[in-house]
């Protein structure tokens, strides 16, 4: 009734001339290198290896060649060149950058490109946790920048590669149960005291149920609705808007970078400064093949930056290099062991201070173990770890092979790399298959773990474990019960380590 026949006809003509498929991936990694990116990456890495005096070390050369082959086969050379570019720009422009976090620290290529500052071979970190050809996912290097300069790095990307190829990412906040009740109350004019009655029952449950689940799982909620049509009407109306987007904001860290202009591939909006914002959320961007990168703001880095500047200002004889602050000294670990960790990244929570009080770390590796153990779940094994380390608790290893894997942590699985190695030495898994198994454990992916059962059992038996009680318990606890877990070997009997992982 609103439009003329001509307008309707034109709309139909546009439809006929248009085609669109959500199944077509439109994202493409930015082509940083106009020449051969594989050769460029290889040249940069081997030059860095030579600068570090490691060009004749067979272990490093072999690992570097392996990583370069994987990266090249997956067509990710441009990705590493891109990350190297903006990290190098930041460091050259007095922006403090974190030394590396997450699985990317296991990459020798990342270390040689100065993206991370941790030698993965020295610390026995695994590249396959970061990238392997059996796991077809985009690489993901999270980089920390001092929070006062993070936006400068993003602007550098816009200036260099084009403002239409770089965008921040929109996120949507959806209507949760209690907010849906509030909004229905406001719009329909229900008295606030009636809305509060419903919200209080939801709050008292201590679980974030949606309205339908609350009706099923909270007897008091169900009884109120069943007994009073007035409350049934409120909840029925609220359930119609529950889960709908309520407002949008910008992803705190995410940036999408593409080889072609983004407005030709995805819906974008523009902020008040003229910068692009992707209207796809990050999950949909990744499904469409777009490269999403995390530029993280870290106030701790800004604190370090300011402290070093003040030290050098008032004590010029100190000459502290803010990009190379010494850390492996007794005084550093004495300070941590004292529990005076306010402002120290990942060591300042009350839970971590309790762990510090028990473990009293005195080296970098002990701090690493502290952080791995100081999480809900593994926290309950900190006492066992400390007692074993200090010789107060006897324990045994299920086999010599597992002793090699777990001796550094006294028979307790602390690091995810140890899960990979257990799958390798027990079941003969390749590094790539072992990491898929490790990922299933850490993600609590029961389906993938169940699919691994047969190959894990057959491999273990082939490696001579069939007569060991350990394998029987491993099969029973890990696979037949469908638990995403490995084992924590307490004395003579292995128990489920689900919580810890």
Short mmCIF file of C-alpha atoms in Angstrom, two decimals:
data_model
loop_
_atom_site.label_atom_id
_atom_site.label_comp_id
_atom_site.label_asym_id
_atom_site.label_seq_id
_atom_site.Cartn_x
_atom_site.Cartn_y
_atom_site.Cartn_z
CA UNK A 1 0.00 0.00 0.00
CA UNK A 2 2.92 2.34 0.67
CA UNK A 3 4.97 1.82 -2.52
CA UNK A 4 4.07 2.34 -6.15
CA UNK A 5 4.02 -0.56 -8.62
CA UNK A 6 7.13 0.91 -10.30
CA UNK A 7 9.03 0.94 -6.99
CA UNK A 8 8.06 -2.65 -6.27
CA UNK A 9 9.08 -3.66 -9.81
CA UNK A 10 12.47 -1.94 -9.41
CA UNK A 11 13.02 -3.73 -6.09
CA UNK A 12 12.34 -7.05 -7.79
CA UNK A 13 14.74 -6.14 -10.64
CA UNK A 14 17.51 -5.37 -8.11
CA UNK A 15 16.85 -8.71 -6.44
CA UNK A 16 17.17 -10.59 -9.73
CA UNK A 17 20.45 -8.88 -10.57
CA UNK A 18 21.94 -9.57 -7.12
CA UNK A 19 23.53 -12.71 -5.69
CA UNK A 20 24.94 -13.33 -2.25
CA UNK A 21 26.05 -16.42 -0.38
CA UNK A 22 26.95 -16.49 3.30
CA UNK A 23 28.92 -19.67 2.60
CA UNK A 24 31.47 -17.80 0.46
CA UNK A 25 34.46 -16.75 2.55
CA UNK A 26 35.33 -13.14 1.83
CA UNK A 27 38.23 -12.60 4.20
CA UNK A 28 41.83 -12.68 3.04
CA UNK A 29 45.05 -12.18 5.01
CA UNK A 30 46.67 -8.85 4.21
CA UNK A 31 49.49 -9.25 1.69
CA UNK A 32 52.28 -7.49 3.54
CA UNK A 33 55.04 -8.65 1.21
CA UNK A 34 54.74 -7.86 -2.49
CA UNK A 35 57.48 -10.38 -3.32
CA UNK A 36 57.58 -13.97 -2.06
CA UNK A 37 56.41 -13.87 1.59
CA UNK A 38 57.76 -17.37 2.32
CA UNK A 39 61.29 -16.48 1.20
CA UNK A 40 61.13 -13.10 2.98
CA UNK A 41 60.09 -14.75 6.24
CA UNK A 42 62.76 -17.43 5.91
CA UNK A 43 65.48 -14.85 5.24
CA UNK A 44 64.48 -12.73 8.24
CA UNK A 45 64.40 -15.74 10.58
CA UNK A 46 67.77 -17.16 9.54
CA UNK A 47 69.35 -13.70 9.79
CA UNK A 48 68.02 -13.43 13.35
CA UNK A 49 69.28 -16.95 14.14
CA UNK A 50 72.74 -15.89 12.97
CA UNK A 51 72.60 -12.70 15.07
CA UNK A 52 71.90 -14.83 18.14
CA UNK A 53 74.84 -17.12 17.29
CA UNK A 54 72.57 -20.16 16.85
CA UNK A 55 72.98 -20.77 13.11
CA UNK A 56 75.13 -23.88 13.74
CA UNK A 57 72.91 -25.35 16.45
CA UNK A 58 71.17 -28.30 14.77
CA UNK A 59 68.24 -28.27 17.22
CA UNK A 60 67.38 -24.66 16.41
CA UNK A 61 67.92 -25.04 12.66
CA UNK A 62 65.78 -28.19 12.52
CA UNK A 63 62.97 -26.58 14.52
CA UNK A 64 63.07 -23.41 12.44
CA UNK A 65 62.84 -25.35 9.17
CA UNK A 66 59.93 -27.37 10.57
CA UNK A 67 58.00 -24.25 11.61
CA UNK A 68 58.68 -22.46 8.33
CA UNK A 69 57.40 -25.48 6.38
CA UNK A 70 54.17 -25.58 8.40
CA UNK A 71 53.66 -21.82 8.12
CA UNK A 72 54.32 -21.88 4.37
CA UNK A 73 52.01 -24.86 3.75
CA UNK A 74 49.20 -23.10 5.60
CA UNK A 75 49.89 -19.82 3.75
CA UNK A 76 50.45 -17.83 6.94
CA UNK A 77 53.80 -16.18 6.13
CA UNK A 78 52.13 -12.82 5.55
CA UNK A 79 50.52 -13.09 8.99
CA UNK A 80 53.89 -13.36 10.77
CA UNK A 81 55.33 -10.52 8.69
CA UNK A 82 52.33 -8.37 9.63
CA UNK A 83 52.65 -9.02 13.38
CA UNK A 84 56.41 -8.43 13.17
CA UNK A 85 55.72 -5.10 11.45
CA UNK A 86 53.43 -3.56 14.07
CA UNK A 87 55.35 -4.99 17.05
CA UNK A 88 58.60 -3.61 15.62
CA UNK A 89 56.96 -0.22 15.01
CA UNK A 90 55.74 -0.12 18.61
CA UNK A 91 59.14 -0.97 20.08
CA UNK A 92 60.87 1.53 17.81
CA UNK A 93 58.43 4.25 18.86
CA UNK A 94 58.85 3.91 22.63
CA UNK A 95 55.73 1.79 23.14
CA UNK A 96 56.27 -0.92 25.75
CA UNK A 97 55.21 -4.36 24.46
CA UNK A 98 54.65 -7.54 26.47
CA UNK A 99 57.18 -10.38 26.11
CA UNK A 100 54.53 -12.73 24.71
CA UNK A 101 51.63 -14.70 26.08
CA UNK A 102 49.73 -17.90 25.35
CA UNK A 103 50.66 -20.60 22.88
CA UNK A 104 52.49 -18.18 20.54
CA UNK A 105 55.44 -18.31 22.97
CA UNK A 106 56.05 -21.85 21.68
CA UNK A 107 56.99 -20.54 18.23
CA UNK A 108 60.67 -20.13 17.39
CA UNK A 109 59.67 -18.01 14.38
CA UNK A 110 57.85 -15.59 16.71
CA UNK A 111 60.93 -15.43 18.94
CA UNK A 112 63.30 -14.75 16.05
CA UNK A 113 61.00 -12.02 14.68
CA UNK A 114 61.06 -10.33 18.12
CA UNK A 115 57.29 -10.80 18.42
CA UNK A 116 57.88 -12.79 21.61
CA UNK A 117 60.92 -12.60 23.89
CA UNK A 118 60.94 -16.16 25.25
CA UNK A 119 63.21 -18.81 23.73
CA UNK A 120 60.80 -21.76 23.25
CA UNK A 121 63.56 -24.34 22.98
CA UNK A 122 65.25 -23.23 26.19
CA UNK A 123 61.94 -23.55 28.07
CA UNK A 124 60.71 -26.67 26.25
CA UNK A 125 57.61 -25.03 24.74
CA UNK A 126 55.78 -26.68 21.84
CA UNK A 127 55.05 -25.10 18.47
CA UNK A 128 52.17 -27.52 17.84
CA UNK A 129 50.16 -25.95 20.66
CA UNK A 130 50.23 -22.76 18.62
CA UNK A 131 49.97 -23.98 15.06
CA UNK A 132 49.77 -27.36 13.35
CA UNK A 133 48.56 -28.53 9.97
CA UNK A 134 45.98 -30.91 11.51
CA UNK A 135 44.14 -28.00 13.14
CA UNK A 136 42.82 -25.72 10.40
CA UNK A 137 42.48 -22.55 12.43
CA UNK A 138 43.88 -19.07 11.93
CA UNK A 139 47.00 -18.28 13.94
CA UNK A 140 46.34 -16.17 17.00
CA UNK A 141 49.11 -14.06 18.52
CA UNK A 142 47.80 -11.84 21.30
CA UNK A 143 50.08 -8.86 21.88
CA UNK A 144 50.07 -6.67 25.00
CA UNK A 145 50.71 -2.94 24.63
CA UNK A 146 50.94 -0.29 27.34
CA UNK A 147 47.37 0.93 27.67
CA UNK A 148 48.12 4.60 27.02
CA UNK A 149 49.65 3.84 23.60
CA UNK A 150 47.59 0.91 22.34
CA UNK A 151 45.46 3.13 20.07
CA UNK A 152 48.63 4.58 18.53
CA UNK A 153 49.54 1.12 17.25
CA UNK A 154 46.05 0.64 15.79
CA UNK A 155 46.31 4.04 14.09
CA UNK A 156 49.68 3.01 12.64
CA UNK A 157 47.92 0.06 11.01
CA UNK A 158 45.27 2.34 9.50
CA UNK A 159 47.86 4.81 8.24
CA UNK A 160 50.08 2.18 6.67
CA UNK A 161 47.63 -0.33 5.24
CA UNK A 162 44.55 1.82 4.67
CA UNK A 163 41.75 2.97 6.96
CA UNK A 164 39.30 0.93 4.87
CA UNK A 165 41.25 -2.30 5.53
CA UNK A 166 41.44 -2.02 9.32
CA UNK A 167 38.43 -1.96 11.63
CA UNK A 168 37.53 -2.38 15.25
CA UNK A 169 34.87 -5.01 16.01
CA UNK A 170 31.35 -4.51 17.26
CA UNK A 171 29.95 -6.64 20.08
CA UNK A 172 26.31 -6.97 21.08
CA UNK A 173 25.00 -7.26 24.61
CA UNK A 174 21.87 -9.38 24.75
CA UNK A 175 18.90 -9.13 27.06
CA UNK A 176 19.36 -11.43 30.07
CA UNK A 177 16.50 -12.66 32.24
CA UNK A 178 16.55 -10.00 34.94
CA UNK A 179 17.05 -7.16 32.46
CA UNK A 180 14.16 -8.49 30.35
CA UNK A 181 11.93 -8.41 33.44
CA UNK A 182 13.04 -4.83 34.19
CA UNK A 183 12.29 -3.61 30.67
CA UNK A 184 8.89 -5.33 30.52
CA UNK A 185 8.07 -3.78 33.88
CA UNK A 186 9.00 -0.30 32.63
CA UNK A 187 7.13 -0.55 29.31
CA UNK A 188 3.95 -2.14 30.66
CA UNK A 189 3.92 -0.19 33.91
CA UNK A 190 4.11 -3.13 36.32
CA UNK A 191 4.92 -2.14 39.88
CA UNK A 192 8.60 -2.47 40.66
CA UNK A 193 7.89 -4.50 43.81
CA UNK A 194 6.38 -7.27 41.68
CA UNK A 195 9.38 -7.29 39.36
CA UNK A 196 11.69 -7.40 42.40
CA UNK A 197 9.94 -10.54 43.68
CA UNK A 198 10.82 -12.40 40.45
CA UNK A 199 14.34 -10.99 40.26
CA UNK A 200 15.10 -11.92 43.87
CA UNK A 201 14.20 -15.56 43.25
CA UNK A 202 16.52 -15.58 40.23
CA UNK A 203 19.33 -13.92 42.23
CA UNK A 204 18.98 -16.35 45.14
CA UNK A 205 19.57 -19.32 42.82
CA UNK A 206 23.23 -18.21 42.30
CA UNK A 207 23.05 -19.44 38.69
CA UNK A 208 22.38 -17.35 35.62
CA UNK A 209 19.34 -19.25 34.40
CA UNK A 210 17.27 -18.01 31.48
CA UNK A 211 13.55 -17.74 32.27
CA UNK A 212 12.65 -21.12 30.80
CA UNK A 213 15.46 -22.88 32.69
CA UNK A 214 14.55 -21.02 35.88
CA UNK A 215 10.97 -22.36 35.61
CA UNK A 216 12.39 -25.90 35.27
CA UNK A 217 15.13 -25.72 37.90
CA UNK A 218 13.91 -23.33 40.61
CA UNK A 219 10.89 -24.77 42.47
CA UNK A 220 10.03 -21.42 44.09
CA UNK A 221 9.99 -19.68 40.69
CA UNK A 222 7.79 -22.40 39.18
CA UNK A 223 5.37 -22.36 42.11
CA UNK A 224 4.92 -18.57 41.90
CA UNK A 225 4.18 -18.61 38.18
CA UNK A 226 1.86 -21.64 38.38
CA UNK A 227 -0.15 -20.11 41.22
CA UNK A 228 -0.58 -16.56 39.88
CA UNK A 229 -1.53 -15.64 36.30
CA UNK A 230 -0.29 -12.10 36.93
CA UNK A 231 3.31 -13.30 37.31
CA UNK A 232 2.83 -15.75 34.44
CA UNK A 233 1.91 -12.81 32.20
CA UNK A 234 5.05 -10.84 33.20
CA UNK A 235 7.38 -13.80 32.63
CA UNK A 236 5.67 -14.69 29.33
CA UNK A 237 6.21 -11.17 28.01
CA UNK A 238 9.81 -11.04 29.27
CA UNK A 239 10.62 -14.37 27.61
CA UNK A 240 9.70 -12.84 24.22
CA UNK A 241 12.51 -10.27 24.43
CA UNK A 242 15.02 -12.33 26.41
CA UNK A 243 18.13 -13.03 24.34
CA UNK A 244 17.54 -10.19 21.88
CA UNK A 245 20.36 -7.67 21.32
CA UNK A 246 19.94 -4.73 23.66
CA UNK A 247 22.93 -2.53 22.90
CA UNK A 248 26.24 -2.57 21.09
CA UNK A 249 29.79 -1.68 22.07
CA UNK A 250 33.32 -2.07 20.74
CA UNK A 251 35.41 -5.19 21.38
CA UNK A 252 38.07 -4.26 23.94
CA UNK A 253 40.98 -5.71 21.99
CA UNK A 254 39.85 -7.10 18.63
CA UNK A 255 40.96 -5.63 15.31
CA UNK A 256 40.04 -7.04 11.88
CA UNK A 257 42.57 -6.57 9.07
CA UNK A 258 41.82 -7.54 5.48
CA UNK A 259 43.58 -7.52 2.13
CA UNK A 260 40.63 -5.87 0.36
CA UNK A 261 38.54 -2.89 1.51
CA UNK A 262 36.26 -4.10 4.28
CA UNK A 263 33.21 -2.17 3.08
CA UNK A 264 33.24 -4.33 -0.07
CA UNK A 265 32.99 -7.53 1.96
CA UNK A 266 31.10 -6.96 5.22
CA UNK A 267 28.69 -4.44 6.73
CA UNK A 268 30.59 -1.67 8.49
CA UNK A 269 29.67 1.43 10.42
CA UNK A 270 31.83 4.48 11.07
CA UNK A 271 32.67 6.05 14.43
CA UNK A 272 32.84 9.78 15.17
CA UNK A 273 36.51 9.86 14.10
CA UNK A 274 35.76 8.28 10.73
CA UNK A 275 37.18 4.85 11.60
CA UNK A 276 35.55 1.63 10.43
CA UNK A 277 33.72 -0.70 12.82
CA UNK A 278 32.81 -4.22 11.68
CA UNK A 279 29.15 -5.00 12.26
CA UNK A 280 29.97 -8.71 12.31
CA UNK A 281 31.05 -9.97 15.72
CA UNK A 282 34.43 -11.70 16.00
CA UNK A 283 33.10 -15.27 15.75
CA UNK A 284 31.34 -14.57 12.45
CA UNK A 285 34.37 -12.75 11.10
CA UNK A 286 36.56 -15.79 11.70
CA UNK A 287 33.98 -18.07 10.05
CA UNK A 288 34.09 -15.79 6.99
CA UNK A 289 37.89 -16.10 6.81
CA UNK A 290 38.74 -12.65 8.15
CA UNK A 291 41.88 -12.15 10.21
CA UNK A 292 41.01 -11.01 13.72
CA UNK A 293 43.92 -9.83 15.86
CA UNK A 294 43.98 -8.91 19.54
CA UNK A 295 45.75 -5.68 20.49
CA UNK A 296 45.54 -5.86 24.27
CA UNK A 297 45.83 -2.90 26.62
CA UNK A 298 47.87 -3.61 29.75
CA UNK A 299 48.14 -1.00 32.47
CA UNK A 300 51.00 -2.95 34.11
CA UNK A 301 53.21 -2.10 31.13
CA UNK A 302 52.41 1.59 31.53
CA UNK A 303 53.33 1.34 35.22
CA UNK A 304 56.68 -0.26 34.33
CA UNK A 305 57.28 2.41 31.69
CA UNK A 306 56.62 5.26 34.14
CA UNK A 307 58.65 3.63 36.95
CA UNK A 308 61.71 3.12 34.75
CA UNK A 309 61.51 6.70 33.50
CA UNK A 310 61.39 7.97 37.11
CA UNK A 311 64.34 5.77 38.12
CA UNK A 312 66.41 7.03 35.20
CA UNK A 313 65.39 10.65 35.90
CA UNK A 314 66.37 10.67 39.58
CA UNK A 315 69.13 8.04 39.37
CA UNK A 316 70.73 8.57 35.94
CA UNK A 317 73.63 6.35 36.93
CA UNK A 318 71.25 3.34 36.87
CA UNK A 319 70.70 3.42 33.08
CA UNK A 320 67.77 0.99 33.21
CA UNK A 321 66.61 -0.11 29.75
CA UNK A 322 62.82 -0.27 29.86
CA UNK A 323 62.86 -2.80 27.00
CA UNK A 324 65.28 -5.09 28.81
CA UNK A 325 64.64 -4.92 32.54
CA UNK A 326 66.67 -7.57 34.42
CA UNK A 327 64.47 -10.07 36.22
CA UNK A 328 66.40 -13.25 37.03
CA UNK A 329 67.83 -12.04 40.33
CA UNK A 330 67.42 -13.25 43.91
CA UNK A 331 65.87 -9.98 45.08
CA UNK A 332 63.07 -10.32 42.52
CA UNK A 333 62.04 -13.75 43.78
CA UNK A 334 62.44 -12.75 47.41
CA UNK A 335 59.97 -9.93 46.80
CA UNK A 336 57.47 -12.27 45.12
CA UNK A 337 57.86 -14.90 47.86
CA UNK A 338 57.13 -12.21 50.46
CA UNK A 339 53.66 -11.78 48.94
CA UNK A 340 54.20 -8.11 48.10
CA UNK A 341 52.80 -8.50 44.61
CA UNK A 342 50.31 -5.65 44.27
CA UNK A 343 50.47 -4.40 40.67
CA UNK A 344 52.41 -7.44 39.42
CA UNK A 345 50.63 -8.96 36.43
CA UNK A 346 48.80 -12.22 37.29
CA UNK A 347 50.35 -12.41 40.77
CA UNK A 348 48.27 -9.89 42.70
CA UNK A 349 44.97 -11.72 43.34
CA UNK A 350 44.19 -13.03 46.83
CA UNK A 351 44.11 -16.59 45.47
CA UNK A 352 47.58 -16.15 43.96
CA UNK A 353 48.94 -14.68 47.19
CA UNK A 354 47.73 -17.77 49.07
CA UNK A 355 49.55 -19.95 46.54
CA UNK A 356 52.70 -17.83 46.86
CA UNK A 357 52.60 -18.28 50.64
CA UNK A 358 52.65 -22.07 50.17
CA UNK A 359 55.08 -22.41 47.25
CA UNK A 360 57.57 -19.58 47.95
CA UNK A 361 58.92 -19.49 44.34
CA UNK A 362 62.64 -18.84 43.99
CA UNK A 363 63.15 -19.04 40.21
CA UNK A 364 61.45 -18.18 36.94
CA UNK A 365 60.28 -21.78 36.42
CA UNK A 366 58.80 -21.88 39.93
CA UNK A 367 56.86 -18.70 39.13
CA UNK A 368 55.62 -20.35 35.93
CA UNK A 369 54.46 -23.40 37.90
CA UNK A 370 52.87 -21.10 40.46
CA UNK A 371 50.79 -19.44 37.75
CA UNK A 372 49.78 -22.79 36.24
CA UNK A 373 48.76 -24.20 39.62
CA UNK A 374 47.19 -21.01 40.94
CA UNK A 375 43.82 -21.47 39.25
CA UNK A 376 40.48 -22.83 40.51
CA UNK A 377 40.84 -26.61 40.36
CA UNK A 378 44.62 -27.06 40.31
CA UNK A 379 44.70 -24.88 43.42
CA UNK A 380 43.79 -27.89 45.57
CA UNK A 381 46.99 -29.70 44.49
CA UNK A 382 49.37 -26.91 45.47
CA UNK A 383 49.94 -28.49 48.88
CA UNK A 384 50.81 -31.84 47.28
CA UNK A 385 53.20 -30.13 44.87
CA UNK A 386 54.96 -28.28 47.69
CA UNK A 387 55.20 -31.42 49.87
CA UNK A 388 56.63 -33.49 47.00
CA UNK A 389 59.12 -30.78 46.07
CA UNK A 390 60.25 -30.49 49.68
CA UNK A 391 60.47 -34.28 50.18
CA UNK A 392 57.57 -34.49 52.63
CA UNK A 393 55.33 -36.67 50.45
CA UNK A 394 56.34 -39.93 48.78
CA UNK A 395 55.08 -40.71 45.27
CA UNK A 396 55.86 -42.94 42.33
CA UNK A 397 55.66 -42.68 38.55
CA UNK A 398 53.53 -45.13 36.56
CA UNK A 399 56.40 -45.72 34.12
CA UNK A 400 59.89 -44.49 33.26
CA UNK A 401 58.53 -42.74 30.16
CA UNK A 402 56.06 -40.78 32.25
CA UNK A 403 58.78 -40.02 34.77
CA UNK A 404 60.64 -38.12 32.03
CA UNK A 405 57.49 -36.10 31.31
CA UNK A 406 56.45 -35.38 34.90
CA UNK A 407 59.67 -35.35 36.94
CA UNK A 408 60.02 -31.55 36.75
CA UNK A 409 56.60 -31.20 38.40
CA UNK A 410 56.94 -34.17 40.80
CA UNK A 411 54.41 -36.43 39.10
CA UNK A 412 51.65 -33.80 38.85
CA UNK A 413 50.36 -32.55 35.50
CA UNK A 414 50.92 -28.80 35.67
CA UNK A 415 51.48 -27.65 32.07
CA UNK A 416 49.43 -28.38 28.97
CA UNK A 417 52.62 -29.36 27.14
CA UNK A 418 52.78 -32.35 29.51
CA UNK A 419 49.42 -33.58 28.21
CA UNK A 420 50.87 -33.58 24.69
CA UNK A 421 53.91 -35.52 25.81
CA UNK A 422 51.83 -38.10 27.71
CA UNK A 423 49.81 -38.76 24.56
CA UNK A 424 53.06 -39.14 22.64
CA UNK A 425 54.96 -41.43 25.00
CA UNK A 426 51.95 -43.54 26.05
CA UNK A 427 49.94 -43.84 22.86
CA UNK A 428 52.55 -42.95 20.24
CA UNK A 429 50.56 -39.95 18.97
CA UNK A 430 52.26 -37.57 16.57
CA UNK A 431 52.86 -34.04 17.85
CA UNK A 432 49.90 -32.78 15.82
CA UNK A 433 47.52 -35.55 17.00
CA UNK A 434 48.71 -35.15 20.59
CA UNK A 435 47.81 -31.47 20.46
CA UNK A 436 44.31 -32.26 19.18
CA UNK A 437 43.99 -34.59 22.18
CA UNK A 438 45.31 -31.87 24.51
CA UNK A 439 42.87 -29.37 23.05
CA UNK A 440 39.98 -31.78 23.65
CA UNK A 441 41.07 -32.09 27.29
CA UNK A 442 41.41 -28.35 27.89
CA UNK A 443 38.15 -27.53 26.08
CA UNK A 444 36.29 -30.39 27.83
CA UNK A 445 35.33 -31.68 24.37
CA UNK A 446 33.89 -35.09 25.27
CA UNK A 447 33.03 -35.98 21.66
CA UNK A 448 36.58 -35.48 20.37
CA UNK A 449 38.03 -37.25 23.40
CA UNK A 450 35.71 -40.20 22.85
CA UNK A 451 36.82 -40.36 19.20
CA UNK A 452 40.43 -40.53 20.40
CA UNK A 453 39.72 -43.50 22.66
CA UNK A 454 40.46 -46.35 20.26
CA UNK A 455 43.71 -44.91 18.91
CA UNK A 456 44.85 -43.99 22.43
CA UNK A 457 44.13 -47.49 23.77
CA UNK A 458 45.67 -49.29 20.77
CA UNK A 459 48.74 -47.08 20.86
CA UNK A 460 49.21 -47.61 24.59
CA UNK A 461 48.92 -51.38 24.26
CA UNK A 462 51.37 -51.36 21.35
CA UNK A 463 53.80 -49.48 23.60
CA UNK A 464 53.63 -52.23 26.23
CA UNK A 465 51.22 -50.74 28.73
CA UNK A 466 48.68 -53.58 28.62
CA UNK A 467 49.93 -55.19 31.83
CA UNK A 468 50.02 -51.99 33.82
CA UNK A 469 47.22 -51.06 36.18
CA UNK A 470 47.80 -47.46 35.11
CA UNK A 471 46.31 -48.03 31.65
CA UNK A 472 43.24 -49.77 33.02
CA UNK A 473 42.54 -46.80 35.23
CA UNK A 474 43.32 -44.36 32.42
CA UNK A 475 40.80 -46.02 30.11
CA UNK A 476 38.22 -46.31 32.86
CA UNK A 477 38.47 -42.75 34.09
CA UNK A 478 39.19 -40.87 30.88
CA UNK A 479 37.24 -42.60 28.15
CA UNK A 480 34.52 -44.98 29.27
CA UNK A 481 33.08 -42.33 31.60
CA UNK A 482 33.40 -39.72 28.87
CA UNK A 483 35.41 -37.37 31.09
CA UNK A 484 37.66 -34.71 29.62
CA UNK A 485 40.53 -35.49 31.91
CA UNK A 486 43.95 -36.98 32.33
CA UNK A 487 45.35 -38.34 35.56
CA UNK A 488 46.83 -37.04 38.73
CA UNK A 489 48.98 -39.80 40.17
CA UNK A 490 48.49 -39.68 43.95
CA UNK A 491 50.66 -42.36 45.45
CA UNK A 492 49.69 -45.75 44.03
CA UNK A 493 46.33 -44.76 42.61
CA UNK A 494 45.67 -42.32 39.75
CA UNK A 495 42.61 -40.12 40.24
CA UNK A 496 40.71 -37.91 37.83
CA UNK A 497 42.41 -34.57 37.16
CA UNK A 498 39.37 -32.99 35.48
CA UNK A 499 39.13 -29.97 37.78
CA UNK A 500 42.79 -29.14 37.46
CA UNK A 501 42.68 -29.10 33.69
#
